[in-house]
């Protein structure tokens, strides 16, 4: 069914036959389209006539009416001879669009419910963990990690994944500075809108998600129904229907992309989002993962000798680990590759795993992202390696620099438990705050540059901005370097790994120790 042209929508408005969805679309057009504004003004002038305009006396700016009020008064026969004249005059003064945009603001409230281990910073208040409370219009919430559910009084449900920052900006509106949010809008909430920078997303009866990850293109994913995009980011209004998704870069280019429900949560999880690879089940060259992350239904992990030839011989990949079967890597570049691009941006993250090495050489445990980015730390890789003096090191590589910790009493062939925690914060020295744990104990770490001059660090510490698929990044892989070319085993692991956990948040020491001992969080 084709959309009505703007002139026809305006005419329907004055005839009193415009629908609510058409009214929302017309509002969006009038906010960004000068031609639509001129057409609206012309219709007002034609409807009122010169005689009515000349005889109408404006007494106050309060005589300006919103579109919702226009629709209500259409039921009154004398509407054309009274209120429209005031609207016409103030359109000429450039005021009416202000009232159009802010007509829905009110004194509503909303409830936030936080998942366990979630941390928020409320405007003017210290960080809170696991608390639920009400929000009033104007409240600003910064979700440092975890997830929360937002429930508006009109029934709109929102589900936000941290890190995120948003303002409950109006009774039926949200301003998303950064983060990922999914919305389920009932009929009573139709017209709900999300402002992400200069991108305005207006509900037309939908379930949709908005992604505004820092240093990444913004995305809108429509699961069901329709939304209307407008604002300077797109330059014109654009309607998206169910199963459609687009990304909008800073230059305003709109590109259609596949719908990815795995980028959002559609209900509140019972804990931090996580994935777990136990390596207990290998079928036809595939490893099956567990957890509660929304990507899980779409996640695939394939065992490969090279990127194009899966090894379906499960027996060649398995040995006994600390908890059941473990994944064993040989000396032929064997690795496991997923179709997921890992935790993106500067999101907090924790990776825990058991590892056993069989050869005295550098071994990559897990990696994802993009190697070449001079401005940002766009890669994430955990590795074990001996230094020139034979001291073994556990490292978190973020691109051009590595945070290394010594592994005391390291013995080839022995199982060890490792954990790398990025808190999402910056340490006192200006560098990303990364904590290392070996066998449940916190160990010291030191930053080094990659290359010949290990002690020459940049004067300005890099910002963590782990690349996702948008910038050609490589997906999350085990036993393989991010920068490795297909079929080249450079830096590949020789040994075995078991019980790999990836959490979308920073774990505490007691949680890591419990995980090491019992293979689950407390």
PDB file of C-alpha atoms in Angstrom, residues 3 21 24-25 28 183 185 191-194 199-210 219-230 237-246 248:
ATOM      1  CA  UNK A   3       1.991   6.257   1.210  1.00  0.00           C
ATOM      2  CA  UNK A  21      -0.207   7.067  12.228  1.00  0.00           C
ATOM      3  CA  UNK A  24       2.821  11.135  13.289  1.00  0.00           C
ATOM      4  CA  UNK A  25       4.212  10.901   9.758  1.00  0.00           C
ATOM      5  CA  UNK A  28       7.950  14.251  11.108  1.00  0.00           C
ATOM      6  CA  UNK A 183      11.266  -1.228  22.502  1.00  0.00           C
ATOM      7  CA  UNK A 185       5.203  -0.372  21.963  1.00  0.00           C
ATOM      8  CA  UNK A 191       3.931   7.732  18.548  1.00  0.00           C
ATOM      9  CA  UNK A 192       6.686   6.871  21.054  1.00  0.00           C
ATOM     10  CA  UNK A 193       9.949   8.319  19.813  1.00  0.00           C
ATOM     11  CA  UNK A 194      13.672   7.812  20.309  1.00  0.00           C
ATOM     12  CA  UNK A 199      18.311  10.757  14.254  1.00  0.00           C
ATOM     13  CA  UNK A 200      14.630  10.659  15.252  1.00  0.00           C
ATOM     14  CA  UNK A 201      12.845   7.289  15.308  1.00  0.00           C
ATOM     15  CA  UNK A 202       9.042   7.462  15.694  1.00  0.00           C
ATOM     16  CA  UNK A 203       6.938   4.401  16.422  1.00  0.00           C
ATOM     17  CA  UNK A 204       4.038   3.573  14.111  1.00  0.00           C
ATOM     18  CA  UNK A 205       3.015   0.484  16.075  1.00  0.00           C
ATOM     19  CA  UNK A 206       6.159  -1.584  16.495  1.00  0.00           C
ATOM     20  CA  UNK A 207       8.785  -3.684  18.114  1.00  0.00           C
ATOM     21  CA  UNK A 208      12.134  -2.153  17.184  1.00  0.00           C
ATOM     22  CA  UNK A 209      15.717  -1.673  18.344  1.00  0.00           C
ATOM     23  CA  UNK A 210      18.132   1.265  18.156  1.00  0.00           C
ATOM     24  CA  UNK A 219      21.478   1.169  13.492  1.00  0.00           C
ATOM     25  CA  UNK A 220      17.685   0.760  13.542  1.00  0.00           C
ATOM     26  CA  UNK A 221      16.181  -2.747  13.439  1.00  0.00           C
ATOM     27  CA  UNK A 222      12.415  -3.227  13.029  1.00  0.00           C
ATOM     28  CA  UNK A 223      11.208  -6.612  14.263  1.00  0.00           C
ATOM     29  CA  UNK A 224       7.503  -5.970  13.777  1.00  0.00           C
ATOM     30  CA  UNK A 225       5.301  -3.107  12.579  1.00  0.00           C
ATOM     31  CA  UNK A 226       6.723   0.152  11.247  1.00  0.00           C
ATOM     32  CA  UNK A 227       8.844   3.125  12.315  1.00  0.00           C
ATOM     33  CA  UNK A 228       9.506   6.508  10.756  1.00  0.00           C
ATOM     34  CA  UNK A 229      13.072   7.880  10.605  1.00  0.00           C
ATOM     35  CA  UNK A 230      13.689  11.599  10.264  1.00  0.00           C
ATOM     36  CA  UNK A 237      11.708  10.961   6.364  1.00  0.00           C
ATOM     37  CA  UNK A 238      12.123   7.234   5.789  1.00  0.00           C
ATOM     38  CA  UNK A 239       9.687   4.504   6.770  1.00  0.00           C
ATOM     39  CA  UNK A 240      10.919   1.036   7.770  1.00  0.00           C
ATOM     40  CA  UNK A 241       8.685  -2.027   8.011  1.00  0.00           C
ATOM     41  CA  UNK A 242       9.045  -5.292   9.922  1.00  0.00           C
ATOM     42  CA  UNK A 243      12.220  -7.338   9.238  1.00  0.00           C
ATOM     43  CA  UNK A 244      13.996  -4.270   7.834  1.00  0.00           C
ATOM     44  CA  UNK A 245      17.151  -2.712   9.293  1.00  0.00           C
ATOM     45  CA  UNK A 246      19.466   0.136   8.320  1.00  0.00           C
ATOM     46  CA  UNK A 248      23.318   5.471   9.357  1.00  0.00           C
TER      47      UNK A 248
END
